C-alpha cells in the first residue's frame, strides 16, 4: 500500500518538471529580484525562463529551486500531487503523445 509520501515521491520522480516550466505570475507581495523576472506583452510580471523554457530560479546542478524559501506565492500554493499538479501533468502527457507542444506564455 502506498502512503501519501510514497505517492508524492513516485509522482515527482517520474515527472518532466512541468511545473517548473509554467508561467509564474509574480505578485506585488513576492520579493523576487528583478533579474529573475520579465514582463508579458500584457504587462504582467512573471518569472523569467532560460533558453530551454525552465524557470530561471532552478538550480540546474541540483534540479531544485534556488529561491525555495523566497519563492512566489503561486509556487507555494502549487501542491505536489495536488489537483493542479495532476491536471498539468495529464495535459502535458496528452500534448506530448499527440505531438502538440506545451505552449509557454
PDB file of C-alpha atoms in Angstrom:
ATOM      1  CA  UNK A   1       0.000   0.000   0.000  1.00  0.00           C
ATOM      2  CA  UNK A   2       1.349   3.409  -0.956  1.00  0.00           C
ATOM      3  CA  UNK A   3       1.497   6.114   1.663  1.00  0.00           C
ATOM      4  CA  UNK A   4       0.895   9.718   0.594  1.00  0.00           C
ATOM      5  CA  UNK A   5       4.641  10.399   0.902  1.00  0.00           C
ATOM      6  CA  UNK A   6       5.494   7.452  -1.340  1.00  0.00           C
ATOM      7  CA  UNK A   7       2.898   8.548  -3.880  1.00  0.00           C
ATOM      8  CA  UNK A   8       4.305  12.074  -3.996  1.00  0.00           C
ATOM      9  CA  UNK A   9       7.857  10.818  -4.421  1.00  0.00           C
ATOM     10  CA  UNK A  10       6.782   8.452  -7.169  1.00  0.00           C
ATOM     11  CA  UNK A  11       4.794  11.132  -8.958  1.00  0.00           C
ATOM     12  CA  UNK A  12       7.581  13.718  -8.817  1.00  0.00           C
ATOM     13  CA  UNK A  13      10.341  11.217  -9.577  1.00  0.00           C
ATOM     14  CA  UNK A  14       8.672  10.337 -12.869  1.00  0.00           C
ATOM     15  CA  UNK A  15       7.776  13.911 -13.833  1.00  0.00           C
ATOM     16  CA  UNK A  16       9.379  16.087 -16.501  1.00  0.00           C
ATOM     17  CA  UNK A  17       9.184  19.014 -14.038  1.00  0.00           C
ATOM     18  CA  UNK A  18       6.286  20.513 -15.949  1.00  0.00           C
ATOM     19  CA  UNK A  19       5.510  22.854 -13.039  1.00  0.00           C
ATOM     20  CA  UNK A  20       8.958  24.426 -13.426  1.00  0.00           C
ATOM     21  CA  UNK A  21       8.031  25.399 -16.972  1.00  0.00           C
ATOM     22  CA  UNK A  22       4.674  27.016 -16.237  1.00  0.00           C
ATOM     23  CA  UNK A  23       4.116  30.751 -16.334  1.00  0.00           C
ATOM     24  CA  UNK A  24       4.521  32.032 -12.783  1.00  0.00           C
ATOM     25  CA  UNK A  25       2.891  35.402 -12.237  1.00  0.00           C
ATOM     26  CA  UNK A  26       4.774  37.353  -9.594  1.00  0.00           C
ATOM     27  CA  UNK A  27       2.521  39.148  -7.107  1.00  0.00           C
ATOM     28  CA  UNK A  28       3.377  42.531  -5.566  1.00  0.00           C
ATOM     29  CA  UNK A  29       3.981  40.875  -2.181  1.00  0.00           C
ATOM     30  CA  UNK A  30       6.540  38.483  -3.683  1.00  0.00           C
ATOM     31  CA  UNK A  31      10.105  39.636  -3.130  1.00  0.00           C
ATOM     32  CA  UNK A  32      11.696  38.300  -6.271  1.00  0.00           C
ATOM     33  CA  UNK A  33      14.846  40.044  -7.547  1.00  0.00           C
ATOM     34  CA  UNK A  34      14.273  41.895 -10.821  1.00  0.00           C
ATOM     35  CA  UNK A  35      16.932  39.870 -12.656  1.00  0.00           C
ATOM     36  CA  UNK A  36      14.751  36.749 -12.194  1.00  0.00           C
ATOM     37  CA  UNK A  37      11.639  38.315 -13.701  1.00  0.00           C
ATOM     38  CA  UNK A  38      10.372  39.551 -17.028  1.00  0.00           C
ATOM     39  CA  UNK A  39       7.146  41.096 -18.334  1.00  0.00           C
ATOM     40  CA  UNK A  40       4.495  39.659 -20.645  1.00  0.00           C
ATOM     41  CA  UNK A  41       3.007  41.609 -23.552  1.00  0.00           C
ATOM     42  CA  UNK A  42       0.010  42.327 -21.311  1.00  0.00           C
ATOM     43  CA  UNK A  43       2.281  43.817 -18.637  1.00  0.00           C
ATOM     44  CA  UNK A  44       2.293  41.009 -16.065  1.00  0.00           C
ATOM     45  CA  UNK A  45       5.483  40.450 -14.092  1.00  0.00           C
ATOM     46  CA  UNK A  46       6.418  36.775 -14.398  1.00  0.00           C
ATOM     47  CA  UNK A  47       9.349  34.560 -13.511  1.00  0.00           C
ATOM     48  CA  UNK A  48      11.819  34.582 -16.391  1.00  0.00           C
ATOM     49  CA  UNK A  49      12.745  31.391 -18.234  1.00  0.00           C
ATOM     50  CA  UNK A  50      16.035  30.228 -19.617  1.00  0.00           C
ATOM     51  CA  UNK A  51      16.523  29.324 -23.286  1.00  0.00           C
ATOM     52  CA  UNK A  52      15.219  25.781 -22.647  1.00  0.00           C
ATOM     53  CA  UNK A  53      11.989  27.007 -21.039  1.00  0.00           C
ATOM     54  CA  UNK A  54      12.911  26.311 -17.412  1.00  0.00           C
ATOM     55  CA  UNK A  55      12.262  28.825 -14.654  1.00  0.00           C
ATOM     56  CA  UNK A  56      15.493  30.761 -14.112  1.00  0.00           C
ATOM     57  CA  UNK A  57      15.291  30.059 -10.378  1.00  0.00           C
ATOM     58  CA  UNK A  58      16.014  26.363 -10.977  1.00  0.00           C
ATOM     59  CA  UNK A  59      19.498  25.315  -9.906  1.00  0.00           C
ATOM     60  CA  UNK A  60      20.471  23.060 -12.847  1.00  0.00           C
ATOM     61  CA  UNK A  61      23.157  21.242 -10.865  1.00  0.00           C
ATOM     62  CA  UNK A  62      20.752  20.135  -8.152  1.00  0.00           C
ATOM     63  CA  UNK A  63      17.474  20.359 -10.125  1.00  0.00           C
ATOM     64  CA  UNK A  64      15.693  22.268  -7.397  1.00  0.00           C
ATOM     65  CA  UNK A  65      14.509  25.796  -6.749  1.00  0.00           C
ATOM     66  CA  UNK A  66      17.389  28.058  -5.773  1.00  0.00           C
ATOM     67  CA  UNK A  67      14.996  30.547  -4.134  1.00  0.00           C
ATOM     68  CA  UNK A  68      12.725  27.961  -2.492  1.00  0.00           C
ATOM     69  CA  UNK A  69      12.396  29.834   0.822  1.00  0.00           C
ATOM     70  CA  UNK A  70      11.522  33.060  -1.028  1.00  0.00           C
ATOM     71  CA  UNK A  71       9.624  31.529  -3.983  1.00  0.00           C
ATOM     72  CA  UNK A  72       6.492  33.278  -5.309  1.00  0.00           C
ATOM     73  CA  UNK A  73       3.134  32.737  -3.619  1.00  0.00           C
ATOM     74  CA  UNK A  74       1.790  30.840  -6.622  1.00  0.00           C
ATOM     75  CA  UNK A  75       4.646  28.325  -6.329  1.00  0.00           C
ATOM     76  CA  UNK A  76       3.901  27.899  -2.626  1.00  0.00           C
ATOM     77  CA  UNK A  77       0.280  27.091  -3.450  1.00  0.00           C
ATOM     78  CA  UNK A  78       1.144  24.538  -6.141  1.00  0.00           C
ATOM     79  CA  UNK A  79       0.900  21.312  -4.133  1.00  0.00           C
ATOM     80  CA  UNK A  80       2.922  18.333  -5.321  1.00  0.00           C
ATOM     81  CA  UNK A  81       0.488  15.582  -6.317  1.00  0.00           C
ATOM     82  CA  UNK A  82      -2.403  18.003  -5.813  1.00  0.00           C
ATOM     83  CA  UNK A  83      -5.250  18.501  -8.303  1.00  0.00           C
ATOM     84  CA  UNK A  84      -3.451  21.250 -10.285  1.00  0.00           C
ATOM     85  CA  UNK A  85      -0.259  19.203 -10.451  1.00  0.00           C
ATOM     86  CA  UNK A  86      -2.102  16.162 -11.773  1.00  0.00           C
ATOM     87  CA  UNK A  87      -4.058  18.261 -14.290  1.00  0.00           C
ATOM     88  CA  UNK A  88      -0.910  19.940 -15.657  1.00  0.00           C
ATOM     89  CA  UNK A  89       0.899  16.582 -15.890  1.00  0.00           C
ATOM     90  CA  UNK A  90      -2.038  14.979 -17.738  1.00  0.00           C
ATOM     91  CA  UNK A  91      -2.300  17.905 -20.173  1.00  0.00           C
ATOM     92  CA  UNK A  92       1.449  17.704 -20.806  1.00  0.00           C
ATOM     93  CA  UNK A  93       1.258  13.932 -21.341  1.00  0.00           C
ATOM     94  CA  UNK A  94      -1.658  14.246 -23.784  1.00  0.00           C
ATOM     95  CA  UNK A  95       0.071  17.007 -25.745  1.00  0.00           C
ATOM     96  CA  UNK A  96       3.328  15.064 -25.873  1.00  0.00           C
ATOM     97  CA  UNK A  97       1.614  11.935 -27.173  1.00  0.00           C
ATOM     98  CA  UNK A  98      -0.295  13.889 -29.825  1.00  0.00           C
ATOM     99  CA  UNK A  99       2.720  15.973 -30.846  1.00  0.00           C
ATOM    100  CA  UNK A 100       1.220  19.263 -29.680  1.00  0.00           C
ATOM    101  CA  UNK A 101       3.891  21.348 -27.952  1.00  0.00           C
ATOM    102  CA  UNK A 102       3.298  22.762 -24.489  1.00  0.00           C
ATOM    103  CA  UNK A 103       2.746  26.475 -25.076  1.00  0.00           C
ATOM    104  CA  UNK A 104       4.715  28.735 -22.792  1.00  0.00           C
ATOM    105  CA  UNK A 105       3.496  32.286 -22.197  1.00  0.00           C
TER     106      UNK A 105
END
